[in-house]
């Protein structure tokens, strides 16, 4: 248990906490089950992210039975219970009424398990499990059939369900991709018909769903293709949609157009961080607007810096935190530098390898190669250089300080920075064995 990161629940303990919550409520005579995603995941043999309990007991009763319980969504009848430092969400069975903002119900009424199943998004998410009776499944929506046939299907009429809450359209793509299921045809048609309304959803929610799709899908490239097929890509990321049909020079890109190249790379990722996944998605976003085919071959001049600006605008629109935005944008902007690795000065290489973005940039480069010509020479060079540098700091503290330069007679002002840069460059080039030798050289440069 010691190796569970703080803030993350330990799966077995989270499960037993949820079961204890069920038991305590059931003891008092309230029908209570495990509900939703955790039931789906347990039946699939996956570890649930969190546990939800659904009960007949009203929120006030839940609060009174579990000291320290926090009513989180009181208007939805949801109470967060803490037990053994695990959190369990307890929701009273309910029906949702009237969605006027395209996301939330206007009101709710407390109800019974069957109506509670009807308000849930997909049949595979609408199952209940009774842990007190050998995990009996209570299924009002044929969710077990869909689970065994691996289909994501709306509960009820898909068009109505997506009109109520537009976010469900993205959730449908997420569950299909993450679980490696199929999307029911009628459900897919309903998304296609109202995909444009996805832009009414808060940017942060869209960002989080897209990030989960990109990082949790075993084949994130196929997920991107599915987003396109159901019509969600164009309204959400028109810049990525524009990569479709943007041809590339076949000698470097035998795999096809820019979209196909990106899909291949996304499919090759293995448990990527969110930053890597977004860097991969966006790395060639500058290609469609820079496409030229008027000389000897197709070119995308300056597509990396232009793509960097575009990535920045996209991430701003999706309300990414500044540090993530800067990180991902730097990866996009710099992704063509790897071409110059064989000719790079040692100091430039050291700056590149020493940058905090480097591990992600390196993996981005590997995927870029694997997703196109397959030539890993520069990747191998970077790995070799990294190994060569393993025993010393890639970007060591500077031997020469501003004080030294002042002492050599340079007056306060921009001239100091010039000499400091020159000295650090020489140090990174390993041209001198120690500070003394570097200082002698610098003195000569300044007086010469
Ligand atoms: P995961 O936690 O892995 O994302 P989940 O299915 O548990 O998947 P949650 O967002 O935790 O998803 O929601 C728990 C349950 O609440 C879902 O399984 C579903 O039954 C219901 N639910 C969540 N969001 C919606 C929604 N937008 N519309 C209808 N029902 C929803
Ligand atoms: Mg959940």
Short mmCIF file of C-alpha atoms and ligand atoms in Angstrom, two decimals:
data_model
loop_
_atom_site.label_atom_id
_atom_site.label_comp_id
_atom_site.label_asym_id
_atom_site.label_seq_id
_atom_site.Cartn_x
_atom_site.Cartn_y
_atom_site.Cartn_z
CA UNK A 1 0.00 0.00 0.00
CA UNK A 2 2.98 2.21 0.58
CA UNK A 3 3.55 2.81 -3.11
CA UNK A 4 0.16 4.32 -3.83
CA UNK A 5 0.72 7.98 -4.72
CA UNK A 6 -0.88 10.43 -2.28
CA UNK A 7 -4.34 11.53 -3.32
CA UNK A 8 -4.95 8.39 -5.36
CA UNK A 9 -7.09 5.71 -3.86
CA UNK A 10 -5.90 2.20 -3.37
CA UNK A 11 -8.27 0.02 -5.42
CA UNK A 12 -9.03 -2.73 -2.90
CA UNK A 13 -9.53 -0.24 -0.10
CA UNK A 14 -11.75 1.98 -2.23
CA UNK A 15 -13.91 -1.03 -3.05
CA UNK A 16 -14.27 -2.14 0.55
CA UNK A 17 -15.12 1.40 1.62
CA UNK A 18 -17.89 1.49 -0.99
CA UNK A 19 -19.22 -1.87 0.17
CA UNK A 20 -19.25 -0.68 3.79
CA UNK A 21 -21.29 2.35 2.74
CA UNK A 22 -23.78 0.05 0.99
CA UNK A 23 -23.97 -2.19 4.08
CA UNK A 24 -24.62 0.63 6.50
CA UNK A 25 -27.44 2.06 4.39
CA UNK A 26 -28.94 -1.37 3.73
CA UNK A 27 -28.89 -2.16 7.47
CA UNK A 28 -31.21 0.80 7.94
CA UNK A 29 -33.58 -0.68 5.38
CA UNK A 30 -32.70 1.45 2.35
CA UNK A 31 -32.25 -0.25 -1.01
CA UNK A 32 -28.64 0.57 -1.93
CA UNK A 33 -26.35 -0.54 -4.73
CA UNK A 34 -23.03 0.12 -6.36
CA UNK A 35 -23.85 2.04 -9.53
CA UNK A 36 -22.59 3.28 -12.87
CA UNK A 37 -18.97 3.21 -14.02
CA UNK A 38 -17.66 1.11 -11.16
CA UNK A 39 -20.10 -1.71 -11.95
CA UNK A 40 -19.21 -1.54 -15.64
CA UNK A 41 -15.49 -1.62 -14.86
CA UNK A 42 -15.74 -4.49 -12.38
CA UNK A 43 -17.68 -6.58 -14.89
CA UNK A 44 -15.00 -5.83 -17.49
CA UNK A 45 -12.20 -6.72 -15.09
CA UNK A 46 -10.91 -3.13 -15.08
CA UNK A 47 -10.00 -1.14 -11.99
CA UNK A 48 -12.65 1.55 -11.42
CA UNK A 49 -11.40 5.14 -11.14
CA UNK A 50 -13.88 5.78 -8.34
CA UNK A 51 -16.92 4.18 -6.72
CA UNK A 52 -20.46 5.49 -6.82
CA UNK A 53 -23.23 4.27 -4.58
CA UNK A 54 -26.91 4.78 -5.40
CA UNK A 55 -29.48 4.61 -2.63
CA UNK A 56 -33.10 5.04 -1.73
CA UNK A 57 -32.08 7.06 1.33
CA UNK A 58 -32.50 10.82 1.07
CA UNK A 59 -29.36 12.97 1.24
CA UNK A 60 -30.16 14.18 4.80
CA UNK A 61 -30.23 10.58 5.97
CA UNK A 62 -26.96 9.77 4.20
CA UNK A 63 -25.39 12.81 5.87
CA UNK A 64 -26.63 11.79 9.29
CA UNK A 65 -25.33 8.23 8.94
CA UNK A 66 -21.82 9.24 7.90
CA UNK A 67 -20.23 11.89 10.09
CA UNK A 68 -18.16 14.35 8.09
CA UNK A 69 -20.12 13.66 4.89
CA UNK A 70 -20.10 16.60 2.49
CA UNK A 71 -23.16 17.37 0.37
CA UNK A 72 -21.47 18.08 -2.96
CA UNK A 73 -24.31 18.33 -5.38
CA UNK A 74 -27.15 18.87 -2.94
CA UNK A 75 -29.50 19.91 -5.72
CA UNK A 76 -28.75 16.55 -7.38
CA UNK A 77 -28.94 14.63 -4.13
CA UNK A 78 -25.25 13.70 -4.07
CA UNK A 79 -23.30 13.34 -0.83
CA UNK A 80 -19.59 12.64 -0.60
CA UNK A 81 -18.78 10.22 2.19
CA UNK A 82 -15.31 9.65 3.60
CA UNK A 83 -14.50 6.27 5.04
CA UNK A 84 -10.98 4.95 5.80
CA UNK A 85 -9.59 7.96 3.92
CA UNK A 86 -11.47 6.81 0.82
CA UNK A 87 -14.16 8.89 -0.82
CA UNK A 88 -17.41 7.40 -2.01
CA UNK A 89 -20.10 9.39 -3.81
CA UNK A 90 -23.56 8.50 -2.59
CA UNK A 91 -26.43 9.60 -4.83
CA UNK A 92 -30.09 9.20 -4.03
CA UNK A 93 -32.08 7.45 -6.78
CA UNK A 94 -33.55 10.24 -8.85
CA UNK A 95 -35.17 11.42 -12.06
CA UNK A 96 -33.81 14.44 -13.90
CA UNK A 97 -36.20 16.98 -15.42
CA UNK A 98 -36.02 19.65 -18.12
CA UNK A 99 -32.59 20.42 -19.52
CA UNK A 100 -32.50 23.99 -20.75
CA UNK A 101 -28.79 24.75 -20.75
CA UNK A 102 -27.77 21.71 -22.80
CA UNK A 103 -25.86 20.31 -19.86
CA UNK A 104 -27.73 20.22 -16.51
CA UNK A 105 -31.26 19.25 -15.48
CA UNK A 106 -33.46 22.14 -14.33
CA UNK A 107 -34.71 20.07 -11.43
CA UNK A 108 -34.72 16.56 -9.99
CA UNK A 109 -37.11 14.42 -8.02
CA UNK A 110 -36.14 11.46 -5.89
CA UNK A 111 -37.24 8.16 -7.33
CA UNK A 112 -36.50 4.45 -7.55
CA UNK A 113 -33.68 2.36 -9.10
CA UNK A 114 -35.46 1.90 -12.43
CA UNK A 115 -36.00 5.63 -13.07
CA UNK A 116 -32.48 6.29 -11.85
CA UNK A 117 -31.17 3.90 -14.51
CA UNK A 118 -33.21 5.77 -17.15
CA UNK A 119 -31.53 9.11 -16.43
CA UNK A 120 -28.03 7.68 -16.97
CA UNK A 121 -26.22 8.22 -20.26
CA UNK A 122 -25.33 4.78 -21.67
CA UNK A 123 -26.68 1.33 -21.00
CA UNK A 124 -23.26 0.07 -19.91
CA UNK A 125 -23.19 2.92 -17.33
CA UNK A 126 -26.66 2.23 -15.99
CA UNK A 127 -26.10 -1.07 -14.17
CA UNK A 128 -26.43 -1.63 -10.44
CA UNK A 129 -24.59 -4.24 -8.43
CA UNK A 130 -25.64 -5.59 -5.06
CA UNK A 131 -22.45 -6.52 -3.18
CA UNK A 132 -24.51 -8.00 -0.34
CA UNK A 133 -26.08 -10.60 -2.59
CA UNK A 134 -23.10 -12.10 -4.36
CA UNK A 135 -22.74 -9.15 -6.70
CA UNK A 136 -26.15 -9.61 -8.29
CA UNK A 137 -26.60 -7.26 -11.25
CA UNK A 138 -29.76 -5.19 -11.48
CA UNK A 139 -30.25 -4.25 -15.12
CA UNK A 140 -33.24 -2.24 -16.40
CA UNK A 141 -31.72 -1.22 -19.74
CA UNK A 142 -30.10 -4.34 -21.23
CA UNK A 143 -26.74 -2.98 -20.23
CA UNK A 144 -25.34 -6.47 -19.65
CA UNK A 145 -26.09 -7.44 -23.23
CA UNK A 146 -24.37 -4.31 -24.54
CA UNK A 147 -21.45 -4.89 -22.23
CA UNK A 148 -20.95 -8.41 -23.53
CA UNK A 149 -21.40 -7.26 -27.13
CA UNK A 150 -19.07 -4.34 -26.42
CA UNK A 151 -21.44 -1.62 -27.59
CA UNK A 152 -21.89 1.93 -26.36
CA UNK A 153 -25.58 2.75 -26.69
CA UNK A 154 -27.69 5.51 -25.20
CA UNK A 155 -30.31 4.74 -22.61
CA UNK A 156 -33.52 5.70 -24.40
CA UNK A 157 -33.71 7.89 -27.49
CA UNK A 158 -30.20 9.07 -28.41
CA UNK A 159 -31.32 12.35 -30.02
CA UNK A 160 -33.21 13.32 -26.87
CA UNK A 161 -30.37 12.29 -24.58
CA UNK A 162 -27.78 14.33 -26.49
CA UNK A 163 -30.12 17.34 -26.67
CA UNK A 164 -30.46 17.21 -22.88
CA UNK A 165 -26.71 17.15 -22.30
CA UNK A 166 -24.34 17.78 -25.20
CA UNK A 167 -21.30 16.58 -23.25
CA UNK A 168 -22.66 13.04 -23.55
CA UNK A 169 -21.59 13.10 -27.22
CA UNK A 170 -17.96 13.32 -26.20
CA UNK A 171 -18.45 10.82 -23.41
CA UNK A 172 -19.81 8.39 -26.01
CA UNK A 173 -16.60 8.71 -28.01
CA UNK A 174 -14.52 8.39 -24.84
CA UNK A 175 -16.15 5.18 -23.63
CA UNK A 176 -16.08 3.68 -27.12
CA UNK A 177 -12.38 4.42 -27.53
CA UNK A 178 -11.12 3.81 -24.02
CA UNK A 179 -12.97 0.51 -23.66
CA UNK A 180 -12.29 -0.45 -27.27
CA UNK A 181 -16.04 -0.89 -27.90
CA UNK A 182 -18.22 -0.13 -30.92
CA UNK A 183 -20.52 2.86 -31.06
CA UNK A 184 -24.13 1.85 -31.69
CA UNK A 185 -25.22 3.08 -35.13
CA UNK A 186 -28.29 4.99 -33.96
CA UNK A 187 -26.27 6.61 -31.19
CA UNK A 188 -23.59 7.61 -33.72
CA UNK A 189 -26.22 9.04 -36.10
CA UNK A 190 -27.69 11.14 -33.31
CA UNK A 191 -24.26 12.59 -32.55
CA UNK A 192 -23.71 13.38 -36.22
CA UNK A 193 -27.02 15.22 -36.34
CA UNK A 194 -26.22 17.56 -33.46
CA UNK A 195 -22.42 17.56 -33.26
CA UNK A 196 -22.24 21.33 -33.81
CA UNK A 197 -23.88 21.95 -30.43
CA UNK A 198 -20.82 20.56 -28.64
CA UNK A 199 -19.31 24.06 -28.70
CA UNK A 200 -21.94 25.15 -26.17
CA UNK A 201 -20.20 23.06 -23.53
CA UNK A 202 -17.65 24.75 -21.23
CA UNK A 203 -14.15 24.64 -22.69
CA UNK A 204 -12.69 23.04 -19.55
CA UNK A 205 -15.07 20.09 -19.81
CA UNK A 206 -14.22 19.61 -23.47
CA UNK A 207 -10.52 19.83 -22.68
CA UNK A 208 -10.81 17.20 -19.94
CA UNK A 209 -12.80 14.79 -22.11
CA UNK A 210 -10.38 15.19 -25.03
CA UNK A 211 -7.42 14.65 -22.74
CA UNK A 212 -8.95 11.46 -21.36
CA UNK A 213 -9.71 10.27 -24.90
CA UNK A 214 -6.11 10.92 -25.97
CA UNK A 215 -4.39 9.49 -22.91
CA UNK A 216 -6.61 6.54 -21.96
CA UNK A 217 -7.50 5.07 -25.33
CA UNK A 218 -5.38 2.08 -26.33
CA UNK A 219 -5.46 3.50 -29.88
CA UNK A 220 -5.83 7.24 -29.56
CA UNK A 221 -5.45 7.68 -33.31
CA UNK A 222 -8.54 5.58 -33.93
CA UNK A 223 -10.30 7.72 -31.33
CA UNK A 224 -9.38 10.82 -33.34
CA UNK A 225 -10.76 9.17 -36.46
CA UNK A 226 -13.97 8.36 -34.60
CA UNK A 227 -14.26 11.99 -33.46
CA UNK A 228 -14.09 12.94 -37.11
CA UNK A 229 -16.55 10.26 -38.22
CA UNK A 230 -19.23 11.42 -35.80
CA UNK A 231 -18.66 15.05 -36.77
CA UNK A 232 -17.18 16.29 -33.49
CA UNK A 233 -13.69 17.04 -34.74
CA UNK A 234 -14.63 19.91 -37.04
CA UNK A 235 -16.48 22.02 -34.44
CA UNK A 236 -13.96 21.26 -31.69
CA UNK A 237 -10.63 21.32 -33.52
CA UNK A 238 -11.07 22.67 -37.05
CA UNK A 239 -7.28 23.09 -37.32
CA UNK A 240 -6.83 19.33 -36.86
CA UNK A 241 -9.69 18.57 -39.22
CA UNK A 242 -7.85 20.64 -41.87
CA UNK A 243 -4.99 18.11 -41.78
CA UNK A 244 -7.24 15.68 -43.61
CA UNK A 245 -6.31 15.70 -47.28
CA UNK A 246 -3.20 17.83 -46.70
CA UNK A 247 -0.76 15.80 -48.80
CA UNK A 248 2.89 15.30 -47.86
CA UNK A 249 6.01 14.48 -49.90
CA UNK A 250 5.87 10.68 -50.32
CA UNK A 251 9.66 10.22 -49.97
CA UNK A 252 9.49 11.40 -46.33
CA UNK A 253 5.92 10.44 -45.62
CA UNK A 254 5.00 7.16 -47.26
CA UNK A 255 2.14 6.81 -44.75
CA UNK A 256 -0.16 9.43 -46.33
CA UNK A 257 -1.58 12.84 -45.49
CA UNK A 258 -0.92 14.89 -42.35
CA UNK A 259 -4.00 13.50 -40.60
CA UNK A 260 -3.01 9.89 -41.31
CA UNK A 261 0.50 10.61 -40.06
CA UNK A 262 -0.88 12.05 -36.81
CA UNK A 263 -3.28 9.12 -36.38
CA UNK A 264 -0.40 6.67 -36.73
CA UNK A 265 1.64 8.51 -34.11
CA UNK A 266 -1.27 8.68 -31.68
CA UNK A 267 -1.83 4.95 -32.11
CA UNK A 268 1.82 4.26 -31.28
CA UNK A 269 1.73 6.09 -27.94
CA UNK A 270 1.93 3.99 -24.81
CA UNK A 271 0.37 5.38 -21.64
CA UNK A 272 1.25 8.93 -22.69
CA UNK A 273 1.20 11.92 -20.39
CA UNK A 274 -1.39 14.54 -21.28
CA UNK A 275 1.42 16.83 -22.45
CA UNK A 276 2.86 14.26 -24.82
CA UNK A 277 -0.55 13.34 -26.20
CA UNK A 278 -1.41 16.98 -26.96
CA UNK A 279 2.05 17.63 -28.39
CA UNK A 280 1.59 14.68 -30.76
CA UNK A 281 -1.90 15.82 -31.76
CA UNK A 282 -0.74 19.37 -32.44
CA UNK A 283 2.82 18.95 -33.70
CA UNK A 284 1.96 19.32 -37.41
CA UNK A 285 -1.02 21.64 -37.02
CA UNK A 286 0.99 24.25 -38.92
CA UNK A 287 1.18 22.11 -42.05
CA UNK A 288 -2.21 22.81 -43.67
CA UNK A 289 -1.74 26.61 -43.73
CA UNK A 290 1.89 26.40 -44.89
CA UNK A 291 1.39 23.81 -47.65
CA UNK A 292 3.07 24.76 -50.96
CA UNK A 293 3.55 22.63 -54.06
CA UNK A 294 4.81 25.15 -56.57
CA UNK A 295 8.47 24.12 -56.87
CA UNK A 296 10.18 20.74 -56.95
CA UNK A 297 8.16 19.15 -54.19
CA UNK A 298 5.58 19.70 -51.46
CA UNK A 299 6.92 21.89 -48.68
CA UNK A 300 5.67 23.26 -45.37
CA UNK A 301 8.03 26.14 -44.76
CA UNK A 302 8.12 27.33 -41.15
CA UNK A 303 5.33 24.96 -40.20
CA UNK A 304 6.82 24.36 -36.75
CA UNK A 305 6.89 27.98 -35.50
CA UNK A 306 3.56 28.71 -37.18
CA UNK A 307 2.15 25.51 -35.69
CA UNK A 308 3.49 26.66 -32.32
CA UNK A 309 1.43 29.85 -32.58
CA UNK A 310 -1.63 27.86 -33.62
CA UNK A 311 -1.15 25.36 -30.80
CA UNK A 312 -0.92 28.23 -28.37
CA UNK A 313 -4.22 29.67 -29.61
CA UNK A 314 -5.94 26.26 -29.47
CA UNK A 315 -4.73 25.54 -25.94
CA UNK A 316 -5.79 29.02 -24.86
CA UNK A 317 -9.24 28.45 -26.33
CA UNK A 318 -9.46 25.15 -24.39
CA UNK A 319 -8.42 26.97 -21.20
CA UNK A 320 -5.30 24.92 -20.53
CA UNK A 321 -3.27 26.06 -17.50
CA UNK A 322 -0.40 28.34 -18.57
CA UNK A 323 2.37 25.90 -17.70
CA UNK A 324 0.85 23.10 -19.79
CA UNK A 325 0.20 25.49 -22.64
CA UNK A 326 3.80 26.77 -22.64
CA UNK A 327 5.19 23.25 -22.41
CA UNK A 328 3.13 21.81 -25.25
CA UNK A 329 3.65 24.86 -27.42
CA UNK A 330 7.44 24.61 -26.94
CA UNK A 331 7.33 20.98 -28.08
CA UNK A 332 5.37 21.91 -31.23
CA UNK A 333 7.55 24.91 -32.00
CA UNK A 334 10.80 22.98 -31.61
CA UNK A 335 9.88 19.66 -33.18
CA UNK A 336 11.91 20.15 -36.38
CA UNK A 337 15.16 20.88 -34.52
CA UNK A 338 15.90 17.16 -34.37
CA UNK A 339 16.65 17.33 -38.11
CA UNK A 340 19.79 19.33 -37.29
CA UNK A 341 21.10 16.99 -34.60
CA UNK A 342 24.02 15.61 -36.70
CA UNK A 343 25.28 19.15 -37.35
CA UNK A 344 24.47 20.61 -33.95
CA UNK A 345 27.11 22.29 -31.83
CA UNK A 346 27.74 20.56 -28.55
CA UNK A 347 26.44 23.57 -26.61
CA UNK A 348 23.18 23.58 -28.60
CA UNK A 349 22.72 19.86 -28.02
CA UNK A 350 23.32 20.33 -24.32
CA UNK A 351 20.73 23.11 -24.16
CA UNK A 352 18.26 20.90 -25.97
CA UNK A 353 18.87 17.82 -23.83
CA UNK A 354 18.90 19.91 -20.64
CA UNK A 355 15.53 21.55 -21.27
CA UNK A 356 12.63 20.39 -19.06
CA UNK A 357 10.64 19.63 -22.21
CA UNK A 358 13.29 17.25 -23.55
CA UNK A 359 11.89 13.86 -22.42
CA UNK A 360 8.59 14.68 -24.10
CA UNK A 361 10.31 16.15 -27.18
CA UNK A 362 12.42 13.03 -27.51
CA UNK A 363 9.39 10.74 -27.43
CA UNK A 364 7.54 13.06 -29.82
CA UNK A 365 10.48 12.75 -32.21
CA UNK A 366 10.52 8.96 -31.91
CA UNK A 367 6.81 8.79 -32.68
CA UNK A 368 7.26 11.23 -35.57
CA UNK A 369 9.80 8.84 -37.12
CA UNK A 370 7.86 5.67 -36.40
CA UNK A 371 4.76 7.31 -37.86
CA UNK A 372 6.53 8.16 -41.13
CA UNK A 373 9.86 7.11 -42.71
CA UNK A 374 10.93 4.97 -39.75
CA UNK A 375 14.49 6.34 -39.72
CA UNK A 376 15.61 6.53 -36.06
CA UNK A 377 19.20 7.73 -36.62
CA UNK A 378 18.75 11.10 -34.96
CA UNK A 379 16.76 9.55 -32.15
CA UNK A 380 19.62 7.13 -31.52
CA UNK A 381 22.10 10.02 -31.61
CA UNK A 382 20.10 11.88 -28.98
CA UNK A 383 19.90 8.80 -26.77
CA UNK A 384 23.66 8.28 -27.14
CA UNK A 385 24.34 11.91 -26.28
CA UNK A 386 22.07 11.68 -23.27
CA UNK A 387 23.99 8.62 -22.09
CA UNK A 388 27.30 10.37 -22.65
CA UNK A 389 26.03 13.19 -20.45
CA UNK A 390 24.61 10.87 -17.80
CA UNK A 391 27.45 11.40 -15.32
CA UNK A 392 27.59 15.20 -15.50
CA UNK A 393 24.99 17.94 -15.38
CA UNK A 394 23.91 18.73 -18.94
CA UNK A 395 23.44 22.36 -18.04
CA UNK A 396 25.96 22.95 -15.20
CA UNK A 397 26.13 26.18 -13.18
CA UNK A 398 28.14 28.82 -15.06
CA UNK A 399 31.82 29.06 -14.07
CA UNK A 400 31.98 32.73 -14.98
CA UNK A 401 29.76 35.24 -13.17
CA UNK A 402 28.84 38.86 -13.79
CA UNK A 403 31.30 39.79 -11.05
CA UNK A 404 34.16 38.22 -13.04
CA UNK A 405 33.25 40.17 -16.15
CA UNK A 406 33.03 43.44 -14.18
CA UNK A 407 36.46 42.70 -12.68
CA UNK A 408 37.82 42.32 -16.21
CA UNK A 409 36.90 45.94 -16.83
CA UNK A 410 33.59 45.66 -18.66
CA UNK A 411 31.24 48.40 -17.47
CA UNK A 412 27.79 47.66 -16.05
CA UNK A 413 25.29 47.23 -18.94
CA UNK A 414 24.32 44.94 -21.83
CA UNK A 415 28.00 44.19 -22.58
CA UNK A 416 28.12 41.97 -19.49
CA UNK A 417 25.49 39.60 -20.89
CA UNK A 418 27.40 39.27 -24.16
CA UNK A 419 30.58 38.07 -22.44
CA UNK A 420 28.65 35.84 -20.04
CA UNK A 421 26.94 34.10 -22.96
CA UNK A 422 30.25 33.66 -24.77
CA UNK A 423 31.85 32.15 -21.67
CA UNK A 424 28.95 29.79 -20.98
CA UNK A 425 28.90 28.70 -24.60
CA UNK A 426 32.60 27.81 -24.39
CA UNK A 427 31.99 25.99 -21.11
CA UNK A 428 29.17 23.93 -22.63
CA UNK A 429 31.40 23.15 -25.61
CA UNK A 430 33.83 21.56 -23.10
CA UNK A 431 36.63 23.67 -24.54
CA UNK A 432 38.29 24.21 -21.17
CA UNK A 433 39.02 21.82 -18.32
CA UNK A 434 38.14 24.23 -15.51
CA UNK A 435 37.13 27.72 -14.49
CA UNK A 436 40.71 29.02 -14.35
CA UNK A 437 41.46 28.03 -17.93
CA UNK A 438 38.18 29.53 -19.11
CA UNK A 439 38.90 32.76 -17.24
CA UNK A 440 42.35 33.06 -18.85
CA UNK A 441 40.77 32.64 -22.28
CA UNK A 442 38.01 35.16 -21.51
CA UNK A 443 40.58 37.71 -20.31
CA UNK A 444 42.39 37.34 -23.64
CA UNK A 445 39.17 37.75 -25.59
CA UNK A 446 38.22 40.90 -23.73
CA UNK A 447 41.63 42.56 -23.93
CA UNK A 448 42.23 41.35 -27.48
P1 LIG B 1 -15.23 7.18 -15.35
O1 LIG B 1 -15.32 7.50 -13.90
O2 LIG B 1 -14.30 6.09 -15.71
O3 LIG B 1 -15.08 8.39 -16.20
P2 LIG B 1 -18.02 6.69 -15.07
O4 LIG B 1 -19.00 5.92 -15.89
O5 LIG B 1 -17.87 6.31 -13.65
O6 LIG B 1 -16.65 6.62 -15.82
P3 LIG B 1 -18.63 9.30 -14.07
O7 LIG B 1 -18.48 10.61 -14.75
O8 LIG B 1 -17.79 8.99 -12.89
O9 LIG B 1 -18.44 8.20 -15.20
O10 LIG B 1 -20.18 9.18 -13.70
C1 LIG B 1 -20.69 8.09 -12.94
C2 LIG B 1 -22.02 7.63 -13.54
O11 LIG B 1 -22.95 8.72 -13.57
C3 LIG B 1 -21.93 7.19 -14.99
O12 LIG B 1 -21.56 5.83 -15.08
C4 LIG B 1 -23.35 7.42 -15.48
O13 LIG B 1 -24.22 6.41 -15.05
C5 LIG B 1 -23.73 8.69 -14.75
N1 LIG B 1 -23.39 9.90 -15.53
C6 LIG B 1 -22.26 10.62 -15.47
N2 LIG B 1 -22.28 11.66 -16.32
C7 LIG B 1 -23.49 11.60 -16.93
C8 LIG B 1 -24.14 12.40 -17.90
N3 LIG B 1 -23.52 13.47 -18.40
N4 LIG B 1 -25.37 12.05 -18.28
C9 LIG B 1 -25.99 10.96 -17.76
N5 LIG B 1 -25.44 10.18 -16.85
C10 LIG B 1 -24.20 10.47 -16.43
MG1 LIG B 2 -16.69 7.28 -12.27
#
